[in-house]
XYZ file of C-alpha atoms in Angstrom:
561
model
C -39.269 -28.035 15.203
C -38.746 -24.495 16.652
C -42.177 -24.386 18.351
C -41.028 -27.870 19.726
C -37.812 -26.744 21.083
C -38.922 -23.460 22.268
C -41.853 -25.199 24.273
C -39.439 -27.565 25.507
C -36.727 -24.792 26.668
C -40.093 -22.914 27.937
C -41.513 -25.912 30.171
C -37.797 -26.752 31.927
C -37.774 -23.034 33.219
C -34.096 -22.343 30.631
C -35.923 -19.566 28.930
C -38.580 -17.305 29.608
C -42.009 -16.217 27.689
C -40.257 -13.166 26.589
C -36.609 -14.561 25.466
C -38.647 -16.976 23.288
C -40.756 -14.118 21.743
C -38.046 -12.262 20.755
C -36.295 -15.066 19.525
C -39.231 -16.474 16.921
C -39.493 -12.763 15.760
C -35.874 -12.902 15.025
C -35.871 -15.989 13.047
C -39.200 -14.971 11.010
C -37.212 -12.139 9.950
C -33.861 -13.469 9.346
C -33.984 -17.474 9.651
C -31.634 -19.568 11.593
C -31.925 -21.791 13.961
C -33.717 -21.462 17.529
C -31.871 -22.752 19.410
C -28.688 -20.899 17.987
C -30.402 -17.490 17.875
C -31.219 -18.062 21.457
C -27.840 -18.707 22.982
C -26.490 -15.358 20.669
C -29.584 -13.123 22.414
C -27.820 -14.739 25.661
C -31.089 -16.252 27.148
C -29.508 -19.401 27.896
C -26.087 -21.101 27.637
C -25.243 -23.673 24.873
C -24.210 -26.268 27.703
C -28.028 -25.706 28.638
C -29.487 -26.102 24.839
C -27.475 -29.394 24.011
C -29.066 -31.756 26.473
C -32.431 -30.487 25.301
C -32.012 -30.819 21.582
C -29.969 -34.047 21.904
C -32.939 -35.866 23.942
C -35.756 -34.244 21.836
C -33.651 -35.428 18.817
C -32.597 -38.443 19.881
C -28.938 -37.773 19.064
C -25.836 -38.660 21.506
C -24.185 -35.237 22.948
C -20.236 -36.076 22.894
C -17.962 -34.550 25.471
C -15.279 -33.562 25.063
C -13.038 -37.136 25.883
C -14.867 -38.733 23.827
C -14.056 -37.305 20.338
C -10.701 -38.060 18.707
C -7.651 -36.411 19.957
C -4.966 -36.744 16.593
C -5.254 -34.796 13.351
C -4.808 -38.234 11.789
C -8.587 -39.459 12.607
C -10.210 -37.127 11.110
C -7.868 -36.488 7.941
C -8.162 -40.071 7.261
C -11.855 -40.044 7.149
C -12.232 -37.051 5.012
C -9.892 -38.229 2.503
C -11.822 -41.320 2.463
C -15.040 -39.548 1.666
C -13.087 -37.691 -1.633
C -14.467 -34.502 -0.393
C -12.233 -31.686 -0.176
C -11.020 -30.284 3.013
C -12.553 -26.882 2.599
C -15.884 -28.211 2.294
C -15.709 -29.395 6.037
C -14.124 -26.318 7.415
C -17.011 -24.083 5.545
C -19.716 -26.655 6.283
C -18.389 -26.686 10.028
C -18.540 -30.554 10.089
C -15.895 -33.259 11.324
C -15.900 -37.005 10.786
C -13.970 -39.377 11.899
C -13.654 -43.667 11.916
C -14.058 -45.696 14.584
C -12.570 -49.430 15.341
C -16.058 -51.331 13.708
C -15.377 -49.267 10.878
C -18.379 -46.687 12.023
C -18.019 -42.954 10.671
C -18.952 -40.659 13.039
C -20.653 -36.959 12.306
C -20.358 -34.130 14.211
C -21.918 -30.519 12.903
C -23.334 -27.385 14.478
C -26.447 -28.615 12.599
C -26.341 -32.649 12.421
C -30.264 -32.495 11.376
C -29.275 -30.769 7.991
C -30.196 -32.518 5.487
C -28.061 -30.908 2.909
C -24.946 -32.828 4.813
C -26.960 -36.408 5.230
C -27.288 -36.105 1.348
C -24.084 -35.050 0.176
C -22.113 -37.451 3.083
C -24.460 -40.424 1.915
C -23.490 -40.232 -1.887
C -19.785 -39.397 -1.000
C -19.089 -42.412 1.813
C -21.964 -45.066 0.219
C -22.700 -48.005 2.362
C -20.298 -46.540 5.257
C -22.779 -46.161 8.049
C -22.755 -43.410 9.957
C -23.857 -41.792 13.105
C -25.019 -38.429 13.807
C -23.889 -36.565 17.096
C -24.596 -33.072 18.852
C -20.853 -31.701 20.461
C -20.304 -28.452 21.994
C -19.134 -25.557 19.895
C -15.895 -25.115 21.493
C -15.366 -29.017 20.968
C -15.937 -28.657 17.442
C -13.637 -25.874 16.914
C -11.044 -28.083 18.053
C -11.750 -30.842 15.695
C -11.369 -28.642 12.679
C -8.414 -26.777 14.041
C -6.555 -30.100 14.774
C -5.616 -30.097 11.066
C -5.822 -26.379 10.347
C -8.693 -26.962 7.251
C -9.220 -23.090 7.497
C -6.947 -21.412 4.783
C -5.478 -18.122 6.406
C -6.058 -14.827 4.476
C -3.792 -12.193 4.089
C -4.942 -8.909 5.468
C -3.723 -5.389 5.050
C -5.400 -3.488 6.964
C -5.115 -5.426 10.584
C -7.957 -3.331 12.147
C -10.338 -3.896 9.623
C -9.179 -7.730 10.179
C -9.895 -8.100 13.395
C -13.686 -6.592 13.333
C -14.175 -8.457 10.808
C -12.984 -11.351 13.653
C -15.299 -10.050 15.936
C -17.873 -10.256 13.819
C -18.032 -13.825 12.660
C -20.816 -15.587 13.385
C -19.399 -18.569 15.921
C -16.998 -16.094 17.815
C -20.372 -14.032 18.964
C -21.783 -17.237 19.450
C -18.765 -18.292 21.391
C -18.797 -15.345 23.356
C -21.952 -15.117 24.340
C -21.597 -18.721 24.985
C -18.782 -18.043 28.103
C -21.072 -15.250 29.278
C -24.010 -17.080 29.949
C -22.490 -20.460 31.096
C -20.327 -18.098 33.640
C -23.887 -17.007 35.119
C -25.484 -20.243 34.832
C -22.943 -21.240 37.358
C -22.956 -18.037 39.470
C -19.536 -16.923 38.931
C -18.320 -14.132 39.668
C -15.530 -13.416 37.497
C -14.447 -14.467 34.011
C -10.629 -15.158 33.453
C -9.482 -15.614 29.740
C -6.026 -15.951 29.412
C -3.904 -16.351 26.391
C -0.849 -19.132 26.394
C 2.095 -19.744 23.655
C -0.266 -22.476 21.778
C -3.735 -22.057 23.429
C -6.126 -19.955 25.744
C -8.087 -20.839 29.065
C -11.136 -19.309 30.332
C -11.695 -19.747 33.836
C -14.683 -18.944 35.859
C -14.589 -17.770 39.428
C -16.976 -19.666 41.353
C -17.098 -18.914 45.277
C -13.752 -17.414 45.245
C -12.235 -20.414 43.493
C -11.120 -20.491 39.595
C -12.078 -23.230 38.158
C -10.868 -24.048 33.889
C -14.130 -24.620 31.830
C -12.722 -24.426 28.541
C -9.073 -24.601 26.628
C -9.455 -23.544 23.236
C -6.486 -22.602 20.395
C -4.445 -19.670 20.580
C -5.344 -18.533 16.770
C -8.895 -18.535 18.096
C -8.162 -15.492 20.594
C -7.753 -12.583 18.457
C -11.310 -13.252 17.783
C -12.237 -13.793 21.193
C -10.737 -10.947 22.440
C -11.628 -8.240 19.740
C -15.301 -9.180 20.095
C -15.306 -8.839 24.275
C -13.209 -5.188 23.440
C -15.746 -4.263 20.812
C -18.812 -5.303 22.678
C -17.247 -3.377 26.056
C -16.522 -0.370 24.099
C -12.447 -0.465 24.289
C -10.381 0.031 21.259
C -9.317 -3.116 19.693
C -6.618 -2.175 17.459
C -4.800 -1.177 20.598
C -2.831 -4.059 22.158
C 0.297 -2.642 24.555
C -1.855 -0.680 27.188
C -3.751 -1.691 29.743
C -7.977 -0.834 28.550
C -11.038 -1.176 31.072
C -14.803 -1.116 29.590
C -18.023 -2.184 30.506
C -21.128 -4.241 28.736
C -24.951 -4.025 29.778
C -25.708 -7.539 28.447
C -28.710 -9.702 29.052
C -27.328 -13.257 29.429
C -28.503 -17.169 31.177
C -31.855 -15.119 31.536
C -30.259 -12.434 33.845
C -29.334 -8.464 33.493
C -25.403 -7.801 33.908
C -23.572 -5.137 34.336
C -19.799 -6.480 33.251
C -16.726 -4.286 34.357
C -13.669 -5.815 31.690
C -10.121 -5.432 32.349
C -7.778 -6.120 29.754
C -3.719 -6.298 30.252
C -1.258 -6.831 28.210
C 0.936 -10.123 28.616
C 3.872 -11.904 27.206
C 1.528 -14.227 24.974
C -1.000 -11.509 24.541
C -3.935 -9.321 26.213
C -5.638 -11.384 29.958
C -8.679 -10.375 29.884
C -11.164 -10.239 33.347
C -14.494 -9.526 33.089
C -16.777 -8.938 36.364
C -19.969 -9.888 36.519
C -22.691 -7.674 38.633
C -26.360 -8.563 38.611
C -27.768 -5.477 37.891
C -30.739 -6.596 40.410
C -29.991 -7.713 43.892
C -32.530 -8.139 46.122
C -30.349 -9.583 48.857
C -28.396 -6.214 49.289
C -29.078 -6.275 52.761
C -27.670 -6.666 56.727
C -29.793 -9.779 57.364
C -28.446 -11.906 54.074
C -24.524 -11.128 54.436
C -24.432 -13.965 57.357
C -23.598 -11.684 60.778
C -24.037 -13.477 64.052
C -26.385 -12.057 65.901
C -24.367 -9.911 68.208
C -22.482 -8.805 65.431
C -25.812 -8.060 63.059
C -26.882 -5.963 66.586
C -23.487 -4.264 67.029
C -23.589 -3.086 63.168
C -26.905 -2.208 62.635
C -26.359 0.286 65.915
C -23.301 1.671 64.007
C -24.650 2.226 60.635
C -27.482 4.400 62.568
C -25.323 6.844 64.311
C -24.742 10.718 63.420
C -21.022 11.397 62.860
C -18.389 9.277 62.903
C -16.295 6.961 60.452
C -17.014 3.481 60.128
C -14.522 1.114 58.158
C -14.672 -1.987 56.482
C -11.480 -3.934 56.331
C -10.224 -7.224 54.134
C -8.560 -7.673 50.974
C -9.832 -8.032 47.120
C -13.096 -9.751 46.510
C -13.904 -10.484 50.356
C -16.819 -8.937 49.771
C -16.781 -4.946 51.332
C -18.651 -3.709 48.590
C -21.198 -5.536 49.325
C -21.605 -5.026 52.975
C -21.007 -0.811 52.459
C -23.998 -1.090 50.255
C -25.973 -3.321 53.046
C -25.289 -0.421 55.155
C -26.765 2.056 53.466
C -29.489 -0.016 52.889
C -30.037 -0.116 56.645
C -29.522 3.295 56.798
C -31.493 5.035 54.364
C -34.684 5.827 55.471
C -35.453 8.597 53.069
C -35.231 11.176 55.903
C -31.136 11.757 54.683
C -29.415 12.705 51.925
C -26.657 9.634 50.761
C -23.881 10.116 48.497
C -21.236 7.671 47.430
C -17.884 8.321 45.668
C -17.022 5.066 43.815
C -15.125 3.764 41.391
C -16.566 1.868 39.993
C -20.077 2.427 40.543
C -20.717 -1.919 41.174
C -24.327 -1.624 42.275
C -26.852 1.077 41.630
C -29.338 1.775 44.520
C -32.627 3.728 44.909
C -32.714 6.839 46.901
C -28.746 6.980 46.916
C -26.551 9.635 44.900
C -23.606 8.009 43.707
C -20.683 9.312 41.893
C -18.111 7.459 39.762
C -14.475 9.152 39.621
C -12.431 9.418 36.558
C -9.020 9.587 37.586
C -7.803 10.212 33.866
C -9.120 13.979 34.230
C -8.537 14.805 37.912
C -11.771 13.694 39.264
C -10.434 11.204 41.993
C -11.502 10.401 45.300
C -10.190 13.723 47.159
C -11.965 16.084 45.016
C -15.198 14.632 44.075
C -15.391 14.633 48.275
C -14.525 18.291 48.240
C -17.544 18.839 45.953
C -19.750 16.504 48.098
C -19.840 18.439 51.543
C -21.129 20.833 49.288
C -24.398 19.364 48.958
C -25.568 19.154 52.033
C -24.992 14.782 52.650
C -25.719 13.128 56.198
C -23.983 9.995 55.149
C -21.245 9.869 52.811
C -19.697 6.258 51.470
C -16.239 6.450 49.854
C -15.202 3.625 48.145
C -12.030 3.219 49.285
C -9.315 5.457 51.305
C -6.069 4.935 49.472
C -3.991 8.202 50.918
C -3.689 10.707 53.091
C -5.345 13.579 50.996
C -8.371 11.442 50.722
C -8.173 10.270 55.041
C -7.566 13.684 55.862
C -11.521 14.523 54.115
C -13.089 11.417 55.321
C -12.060 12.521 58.881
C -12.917 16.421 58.671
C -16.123 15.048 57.597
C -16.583 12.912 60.600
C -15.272 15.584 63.063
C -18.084 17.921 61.400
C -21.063 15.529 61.708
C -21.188 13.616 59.057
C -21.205 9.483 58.897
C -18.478 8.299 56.969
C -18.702 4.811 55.557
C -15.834 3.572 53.548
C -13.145 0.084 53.144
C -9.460 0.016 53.851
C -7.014 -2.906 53.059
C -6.132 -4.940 56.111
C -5.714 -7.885 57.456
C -7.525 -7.229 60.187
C -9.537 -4.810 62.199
C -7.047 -3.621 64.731
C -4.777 -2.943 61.981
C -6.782 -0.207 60.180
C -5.920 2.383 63.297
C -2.142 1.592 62.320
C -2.730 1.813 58.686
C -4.586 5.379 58.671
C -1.352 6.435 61.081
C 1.112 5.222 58.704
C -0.808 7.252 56.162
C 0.383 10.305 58.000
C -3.623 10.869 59.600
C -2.462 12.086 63.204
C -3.300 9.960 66.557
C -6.146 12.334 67.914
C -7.937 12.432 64.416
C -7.906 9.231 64.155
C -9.153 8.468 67.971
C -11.795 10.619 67.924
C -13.248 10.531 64.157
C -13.636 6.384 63.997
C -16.226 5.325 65.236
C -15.927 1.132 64.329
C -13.855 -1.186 62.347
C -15.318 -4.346 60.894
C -12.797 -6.948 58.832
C -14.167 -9.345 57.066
C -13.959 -12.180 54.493
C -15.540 -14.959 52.933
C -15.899 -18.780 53.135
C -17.930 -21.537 50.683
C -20.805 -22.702 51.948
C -20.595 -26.737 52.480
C -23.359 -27.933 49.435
C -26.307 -28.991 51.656
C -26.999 -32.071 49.532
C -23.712 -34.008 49.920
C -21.964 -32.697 53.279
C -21.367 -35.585 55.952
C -21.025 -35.201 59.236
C -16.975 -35.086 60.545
C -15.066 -35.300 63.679
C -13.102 -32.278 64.145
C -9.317 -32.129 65.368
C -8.496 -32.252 69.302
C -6.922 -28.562 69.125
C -10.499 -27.621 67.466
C -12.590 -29.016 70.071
C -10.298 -27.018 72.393
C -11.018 -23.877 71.048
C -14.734 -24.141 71.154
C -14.877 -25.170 74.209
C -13.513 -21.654 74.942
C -15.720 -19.689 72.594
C -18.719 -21.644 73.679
C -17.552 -20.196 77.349
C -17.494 -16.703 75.623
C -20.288 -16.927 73.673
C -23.061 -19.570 75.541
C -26.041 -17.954 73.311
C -24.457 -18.471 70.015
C -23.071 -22.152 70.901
C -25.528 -23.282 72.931
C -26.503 -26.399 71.665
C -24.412 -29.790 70.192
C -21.899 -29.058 67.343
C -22.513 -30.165 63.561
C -19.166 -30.234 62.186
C -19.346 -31.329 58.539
C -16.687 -31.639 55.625
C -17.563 -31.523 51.858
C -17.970 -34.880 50.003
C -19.245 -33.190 46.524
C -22.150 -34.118 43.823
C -23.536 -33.155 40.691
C -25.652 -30.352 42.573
C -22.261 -28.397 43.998
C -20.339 -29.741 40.803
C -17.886 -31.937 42.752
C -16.800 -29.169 44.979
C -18.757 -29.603 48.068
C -19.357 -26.404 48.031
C -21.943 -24.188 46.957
C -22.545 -20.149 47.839
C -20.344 -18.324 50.567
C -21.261 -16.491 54.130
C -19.071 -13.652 55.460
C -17.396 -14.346 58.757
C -16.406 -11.156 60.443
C -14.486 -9.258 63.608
C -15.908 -5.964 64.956
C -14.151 -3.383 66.985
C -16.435 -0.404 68.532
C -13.818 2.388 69.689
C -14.138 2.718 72.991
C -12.134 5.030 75.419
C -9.302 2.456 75.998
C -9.171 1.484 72.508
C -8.709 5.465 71.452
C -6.049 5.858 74.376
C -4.534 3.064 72.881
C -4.596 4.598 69.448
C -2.993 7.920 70.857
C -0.243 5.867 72.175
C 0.378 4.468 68.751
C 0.051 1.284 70.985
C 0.447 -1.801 68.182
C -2.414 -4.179 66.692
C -1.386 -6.544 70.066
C -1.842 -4.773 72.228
C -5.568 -3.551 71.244
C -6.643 -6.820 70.572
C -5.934 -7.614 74.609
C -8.211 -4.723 75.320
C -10.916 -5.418 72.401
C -11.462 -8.928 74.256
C -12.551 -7.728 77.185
C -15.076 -6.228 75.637
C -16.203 -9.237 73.449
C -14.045 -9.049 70.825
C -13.598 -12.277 68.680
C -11.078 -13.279 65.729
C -12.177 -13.708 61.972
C -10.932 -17.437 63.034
C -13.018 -17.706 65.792
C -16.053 -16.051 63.908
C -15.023 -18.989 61.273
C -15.162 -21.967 63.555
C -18.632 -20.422 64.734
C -19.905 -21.048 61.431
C -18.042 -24.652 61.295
C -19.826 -25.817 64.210
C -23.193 -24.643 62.971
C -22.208 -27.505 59.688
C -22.353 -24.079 57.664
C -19.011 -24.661 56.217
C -15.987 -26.682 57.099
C -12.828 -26.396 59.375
C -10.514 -26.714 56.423
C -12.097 -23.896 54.829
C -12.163 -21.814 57.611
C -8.294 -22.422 58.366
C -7.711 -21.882 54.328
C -9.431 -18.450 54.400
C -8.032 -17.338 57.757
C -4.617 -19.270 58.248
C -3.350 -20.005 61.368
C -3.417 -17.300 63.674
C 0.334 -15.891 64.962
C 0.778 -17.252 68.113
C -1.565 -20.204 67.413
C -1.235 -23.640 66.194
């Protein structure tokens, strides 16, 4: 049965040579079940497993609408059987009676023999049928009429690792970790509610609710994510962070975890970060050409502070590190201040702060243009102290790579003035300003060709004036329709759409004048400058996503309908 499975898992491509290796070692030296042991080593998910087992077994796999919904179901078939309660709860099995008077099974295990037996002799001629569900699903069934009896626990630390270490909460847990990768989230919600918890995944910058599970199930829950992520889980009123090397769906993670204390108890966020990405670079992020050009020269240059605007989870991690990809050539010395380190990259020193002991932003930079750096990359500039470095550092040839949070390009010059940084620092140290964000990808398989509003067409008729080699041939507007591949969304992936500002001699002027965001835009265009909208609609016309997207990401423009 396990070499069956196991070859099965092997030949679809769900697990890999290795994962299976481990896993048959495991279970010679401590038995269990494949299947199970693989989904706790977080190889592969358990909504990956079921389909497999139920066809090899020839057993339905229920969802979760089509199990019963009232305690009364499944109270009146175990009563019926004479078995007591308890049995089901420690047995981890539910029945219930349909209308023909069929009982129906549903256990982590419904091959066990042990239960056929014991069910056969207790419900006689009843027929039954055997079903896989999902764990979570189950859960639910045996909470509906609370068959676990609660203990009484002294010593509530001691309680909840003892929680955390329960055999289906790991399972669970590993469970929401590798189903979150299988679908290429990016974060993992889990928050807690007066009579139940959610756990939402973040997929292409939506959330999206994958599972609702009771409230007396999150202690667990959330004692074995602080346990695993190294946070203390007696403590419940402050705010914790901690991280988790995990291998999980098949793929090494770094997690960062945030937990928070709530009204109805602790929201936890974990983020996931592929520990390898091999598509940390210029050409993958989605730049037009001009704009790839226009960067690329930046990111090459001596001195000079380049900034990457937009707000959280628009992706300016990702291009800062695609820029020192393009610029490290081995022939200079890199060093990042972060915090947190996300992504770890060859040939690059990188620093993570610790705020709770003085080491923040300002001083680890201090320390830095000790050792001799041509390019420096600081995470983020969040006040003047911190400016004030990034800009001697420019002035004293040094490239400075770092984000700010804007709305928009032009608006960084009047942040870093509000800041107190004064006009001629900031004219002569920045070099560039890029802003950013990111829209879904329309799903290639199920997109359909659309008709775009008249105010639309109007617009690119402009930008095709502005910009004849990018929108140079017929448009492909195209609007999500949705399908098993994109999981109804019509989406699948995201692209960056951006707006670049080199500082040019007006533009610095401009910046001396404390002249507002406006007014530099007016100059900007005449020297090619084009919206995040317009970058947007660029990207529409190409049938790379849609104009609803765009307009959802973006807005409507002030001054614009």
């Amino acid at each position: 049965m396990a070499i069956v499975i196991g070859a099965l898992l092997l030949q679809r491509g769900l697990i890999t040579q290795q994962d299976l290796d481990k896993a048959l070692a495991f279970q010679r030296q401590f038995k269990g079940r494949l299947g199970s042991i693989l989904v706790r080593m977080g190889a592969l998910s358990e909504d990956a497993l079921l389909p497999v087992l139920s066809e090899q077994l020839g057993l339905p796999l229920l969802s979760g609408d089509q199990l019963p919904s009232q305690a009364g179901e499944i109270a009146n078939a175990i009563q019926a059987s004479g078995l007591p309660p308890e049995w089901f709860s420690d047995q981890q099995l539910a029945i219930w009676e349909d209308m023909d008077g069929m009982i129906h099974c549903a256990s982590r295990n419904p091959i066990n023999s042990y239960l056929h037996e014991t069910l056969a002799v207790a419900l006689g001629d009843h027929p039954q049928t055997w079903h896989f569900v999902r764990s979570q699903d189950l859960e639910r069934l045996l909470k509906l009429i609370e068959l676990r009896p609660k203990g009484e626990y002294e010593d509530e630390v001691a309680h909840l690792r003892e929680l955390a270490e329960e055999a289906p909460v790991i399972e669970l847990v590993s469970n929401i970790l590798a189903q979150a990768i299988d679908e290429e989230s990016s974060d993992i919600h889990i928050e807690p509610e007066e009579n139940a918890f959610a756990v939402r995944y973040r997929i292409d910058g939506v959330l999206h609710t994958r599972m609702t599970q009771p409230r007396n199930r999150f202690d667990a829950v959330a004692s074995r994510i602080k346990l695993i992520s190294g946070m203390d889980i007696a403590e419940r009123r402050l705010p914790q962070d901690g991280r988790i090397s995990i291998r999980a769906g098949g793929a090494e993670m770094d997690i960062r975890v945030s937990a928070l204390p709530g009204v109805h108890g602790e929201s936890i966020v974990m983020r996931l970060l592929p520990k390898e990405r091999s598509n940390l670079n210029l050409e993958w992020l989605g730049m037009e050409a001009d704009h790839h050009a226009q960067f690329s020269r930046w990111v090459q240059e001596p001195h000079g502070i380049i900034l990457v605007t937009g707000p959280t989870g628009s992706g300016k991690s990702t291009t800062l590190y695609a820029a020192l990809d393009a610029a490290n050539d081995r022939s200079k010395k890199i060093i990042t201040v972060e915090d947190p380190v996300e992504y770890k990259l060859a040939g690059v020193t990188q620093i993570q702060t610790h705020s709770e002991i003085g080491y923040d932003f300002a001083r680890a930079l201090r320390a830095i243009l000790r050792q001799d750096p041509d390019v420096i990359m600081i995470g983020e500039i969040r006040d003047l102290e911190t400016a004030e470095i990034a800009v001697q550092s420019a002035l004293t040839g040094h490239l400075v790579l770092s984000t700010l949070h804007t709305n928009d390009a032009l608006s960084a010059f009047t942040r870093l003035l509000d800041m107190g940084v004064e006009p001629f620092l900031v004219a002569s140290s920045v070099r560039a300003v890029q802003a950013q964000r990111l829209v879904r990808r329309l799903c290639d398989r199920c997109a359909r060709p659309a008709e775009p509003p008249q105010a639309i067409i109007e617009i690119s008729r402009q930008l095709q004036e502005r910009y004849p080699d990018l929108l140079g041939h017929a448009a492909t507007w195209r609007t999500p329709e949705g399908c098993p591949h994109c999981r109804r969304s019509g989406y699948r992936g995201r692209i960056g759409i951006y707006e670049l500002v080199e500082v040019i001699t007006a533009i610095q002027n401009a910046i001396m004048q404390r002249a507002t965001a406006g007014e530099m835009v007016s100059i900007a265009r005449q020297e090619g400058y084009r919206s995040l909208r317009e970058d947007g609609l660029i990207k529409a016309w190409r049938g790379m996503t849609s104009i609803d997207e765009v307009l959802r990401v973006t807005g409507i423009a002030e001054g614009e309908e």
